[in-house]
Tab-separated table of C-alpha atoms in Angstrom:
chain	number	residue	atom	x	y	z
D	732	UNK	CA	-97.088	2.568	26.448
D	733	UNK	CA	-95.534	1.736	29.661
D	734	UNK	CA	-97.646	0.393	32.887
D	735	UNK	CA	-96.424	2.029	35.639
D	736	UNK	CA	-98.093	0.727	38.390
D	737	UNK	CA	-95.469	0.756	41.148
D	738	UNK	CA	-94.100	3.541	42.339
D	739	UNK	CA	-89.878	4.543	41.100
D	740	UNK	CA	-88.606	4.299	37.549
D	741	UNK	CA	-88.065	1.414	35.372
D	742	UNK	CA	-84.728	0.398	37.409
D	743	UNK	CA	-87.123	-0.741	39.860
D	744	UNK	CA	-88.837	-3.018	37.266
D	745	UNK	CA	-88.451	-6.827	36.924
D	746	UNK	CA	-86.820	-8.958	39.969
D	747	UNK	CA	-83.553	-8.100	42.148
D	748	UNK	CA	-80.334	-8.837	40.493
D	749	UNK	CA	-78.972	-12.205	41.909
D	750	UNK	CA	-82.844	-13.688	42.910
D	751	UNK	CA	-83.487	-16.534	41.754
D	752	UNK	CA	-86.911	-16.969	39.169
D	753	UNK	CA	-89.112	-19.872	40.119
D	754	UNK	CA	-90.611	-21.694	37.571
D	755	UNK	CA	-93.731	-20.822	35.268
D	756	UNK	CA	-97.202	-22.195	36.365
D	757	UNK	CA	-97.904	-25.119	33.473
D	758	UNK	CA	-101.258	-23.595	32.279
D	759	UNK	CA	-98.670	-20.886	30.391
D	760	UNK	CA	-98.839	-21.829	26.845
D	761	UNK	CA	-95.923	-21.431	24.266
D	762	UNK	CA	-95.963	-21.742	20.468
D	763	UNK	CA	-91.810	-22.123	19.205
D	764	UNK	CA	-89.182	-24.584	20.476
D	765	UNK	CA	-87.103	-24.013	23.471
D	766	UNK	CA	-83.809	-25.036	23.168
D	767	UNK	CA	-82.078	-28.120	23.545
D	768	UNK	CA	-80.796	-28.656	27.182
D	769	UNK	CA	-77.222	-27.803	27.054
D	770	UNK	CA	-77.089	-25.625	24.101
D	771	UNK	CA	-77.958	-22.064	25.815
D	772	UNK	CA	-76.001	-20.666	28.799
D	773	UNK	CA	-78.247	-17.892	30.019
D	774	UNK	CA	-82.187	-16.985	29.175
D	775	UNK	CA	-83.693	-13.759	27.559
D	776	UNK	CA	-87.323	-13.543	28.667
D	777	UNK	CA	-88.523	-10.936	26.726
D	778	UNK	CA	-91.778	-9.152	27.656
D	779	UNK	CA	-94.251	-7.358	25.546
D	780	UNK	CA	-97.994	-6.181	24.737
D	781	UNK	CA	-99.379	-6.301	21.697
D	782	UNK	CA	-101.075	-2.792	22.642
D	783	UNK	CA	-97.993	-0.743	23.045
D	784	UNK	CA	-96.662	0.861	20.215
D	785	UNK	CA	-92.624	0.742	22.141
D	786	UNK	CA	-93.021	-3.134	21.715
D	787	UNK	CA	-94.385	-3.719	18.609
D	788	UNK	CA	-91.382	-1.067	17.661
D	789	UNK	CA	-89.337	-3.941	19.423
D	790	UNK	CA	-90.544	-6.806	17.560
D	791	UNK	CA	-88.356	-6.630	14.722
D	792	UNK	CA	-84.939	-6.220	16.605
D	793	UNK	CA	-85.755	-9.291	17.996
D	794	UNK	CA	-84.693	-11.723	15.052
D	795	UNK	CA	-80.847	-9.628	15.081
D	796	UNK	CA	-80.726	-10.342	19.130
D	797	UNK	CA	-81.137	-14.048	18.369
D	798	UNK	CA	-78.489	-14.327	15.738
D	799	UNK	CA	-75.831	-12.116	17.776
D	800	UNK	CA	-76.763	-14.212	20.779
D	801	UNK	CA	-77.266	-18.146	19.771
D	802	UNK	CA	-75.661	-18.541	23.648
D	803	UNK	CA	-79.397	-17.357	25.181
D	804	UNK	CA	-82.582	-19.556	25.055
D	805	UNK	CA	-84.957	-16.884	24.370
D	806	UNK	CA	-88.305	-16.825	25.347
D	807	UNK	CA	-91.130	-14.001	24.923
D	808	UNK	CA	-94.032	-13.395	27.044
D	809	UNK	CA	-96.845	-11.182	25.575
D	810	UNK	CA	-100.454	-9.865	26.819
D	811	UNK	CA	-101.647	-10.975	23.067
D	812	UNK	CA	-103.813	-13.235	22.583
D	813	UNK	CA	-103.157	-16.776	20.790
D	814	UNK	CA	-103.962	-15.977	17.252
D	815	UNK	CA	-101.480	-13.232	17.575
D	816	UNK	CA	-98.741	-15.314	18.850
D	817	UNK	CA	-99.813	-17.449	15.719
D	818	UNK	CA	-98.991	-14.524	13.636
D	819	UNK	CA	-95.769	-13.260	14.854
D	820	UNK	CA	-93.756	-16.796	14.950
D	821	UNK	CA	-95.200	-17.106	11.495
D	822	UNK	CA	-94.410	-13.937	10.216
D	823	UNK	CA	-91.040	-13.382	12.146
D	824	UNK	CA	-90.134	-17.365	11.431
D	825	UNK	CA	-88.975	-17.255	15.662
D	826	UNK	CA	-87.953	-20.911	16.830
D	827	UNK	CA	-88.113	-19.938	20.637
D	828	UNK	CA	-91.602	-20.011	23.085
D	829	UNK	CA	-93.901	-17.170	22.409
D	830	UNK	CA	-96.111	-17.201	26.056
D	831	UNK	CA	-99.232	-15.436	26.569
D	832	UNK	CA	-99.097	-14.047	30.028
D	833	UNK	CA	-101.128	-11.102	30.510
D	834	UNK	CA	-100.094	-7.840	32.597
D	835	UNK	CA	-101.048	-8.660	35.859
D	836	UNK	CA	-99.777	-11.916	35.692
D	837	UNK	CA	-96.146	-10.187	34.306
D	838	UNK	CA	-96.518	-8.582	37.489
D	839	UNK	CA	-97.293	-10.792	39.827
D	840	UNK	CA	-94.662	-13.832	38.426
D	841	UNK	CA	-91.831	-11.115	37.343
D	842	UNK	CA	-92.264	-7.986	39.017
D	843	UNK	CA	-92.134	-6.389	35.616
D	844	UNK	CA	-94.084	-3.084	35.265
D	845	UNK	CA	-92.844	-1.757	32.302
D	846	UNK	CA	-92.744	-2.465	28.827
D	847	UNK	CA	-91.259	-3.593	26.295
D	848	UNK	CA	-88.643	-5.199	29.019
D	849	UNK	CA	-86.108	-7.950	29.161
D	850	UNK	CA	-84.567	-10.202	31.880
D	851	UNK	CA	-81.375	-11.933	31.116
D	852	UNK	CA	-80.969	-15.027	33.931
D	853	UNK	CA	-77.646	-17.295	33.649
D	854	UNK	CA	-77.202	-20.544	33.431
D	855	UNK	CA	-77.576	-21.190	37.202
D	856	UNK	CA	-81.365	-19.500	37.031
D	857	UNK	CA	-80.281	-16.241	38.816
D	858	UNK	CA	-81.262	-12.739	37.102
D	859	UNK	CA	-77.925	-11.640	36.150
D	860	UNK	CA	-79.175	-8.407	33.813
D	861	UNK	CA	-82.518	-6.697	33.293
D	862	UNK	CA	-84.130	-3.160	32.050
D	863	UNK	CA	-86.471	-1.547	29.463
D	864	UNK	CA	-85.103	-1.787	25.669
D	865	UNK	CA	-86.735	-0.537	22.765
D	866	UNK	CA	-84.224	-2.063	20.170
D	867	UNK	CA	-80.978	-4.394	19.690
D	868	UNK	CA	-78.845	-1.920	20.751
D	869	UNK	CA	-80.456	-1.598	24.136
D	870	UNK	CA	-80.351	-5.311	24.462
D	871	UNK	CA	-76.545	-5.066	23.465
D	872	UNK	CA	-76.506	-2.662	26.468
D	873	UNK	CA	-78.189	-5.337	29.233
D	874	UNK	CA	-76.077	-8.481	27.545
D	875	UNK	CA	-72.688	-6.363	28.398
D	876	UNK	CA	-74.183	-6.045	32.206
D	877	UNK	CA	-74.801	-9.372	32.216
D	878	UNK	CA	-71.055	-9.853	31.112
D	879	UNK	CA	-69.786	-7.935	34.201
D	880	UNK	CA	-72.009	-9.988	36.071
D	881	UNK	CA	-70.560	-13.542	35.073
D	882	UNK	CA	-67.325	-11.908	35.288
D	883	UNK	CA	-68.124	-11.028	39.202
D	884	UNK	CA	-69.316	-14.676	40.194
């Protein structure tokens, strides 16, 4: 279940290429560990809903796109609610910040209007990569466009 709200395809989901993403509100909770300052080089924010069936499909792949990528802080944002978040870091052992952050607010803070989605930002905070994946290989397929954006700067 996407949530196309906006009208285009999913290219025209998340923030431009090259913007810069301000920081969360502090009200956002988390349950994981971020990681240490200096450790990660670029940030996967990951965004799902526990009501659509693509990103539950998703959760899974996301343990192998932490161990191929120990270079990205990951973080996921989800429209669950806490006792869910509770559930999947338990059950999926994650380390990394599980947010609740509900569709609108996805919206309003990302520009993301469809789902399951990621953002890959480097390590100056601009969004170097983004699109809709459904597994690890589709993440595989955003990391190597961030690669030919690092390579450009």
């Amino acid at each position: 279940m996407s949530f196309n709200r906006k009208p285009g395809g999913s290219a025209d989901s998340g923030p431009p290429i090259g913007s810069v993403l301000s920081d969360l509100p502090p009200h956002f909770g988390a349950f994981g560990t971020p990681a240490e300052p200096g450790e990660a080089t670029g940030t996967a924010l990951l965004f799902v809903s526990t009501y659509c069936s693509h990103c539950i499909d998703l959760l899974p792949h996301i343990d192998a796109m932490t161990r191929n990528h120990p270079s990205f802080s990951f973080r996921l944002f989800s429209a669950g609610d806490t006792d869910d978040h509770q559930s999947m870091v338990e059950y999926f052992g994650w380390t990394f910040p599980v947010c609740s952050l509900d569709q609108s607010d996805m919206e309003a803070y990302f520009a993301v209007t469809y789902l399951p989605f990621v953002i890959l930002v480097d390590d100056s905070g601009k969004v170097a990569a983004k699109g809709v994946i459904y597994n690890a290989e589709e993440f595989e397929q955003i990391v190597k466009d961030y690669a030919r954006q690092a390579l450009a700067r």
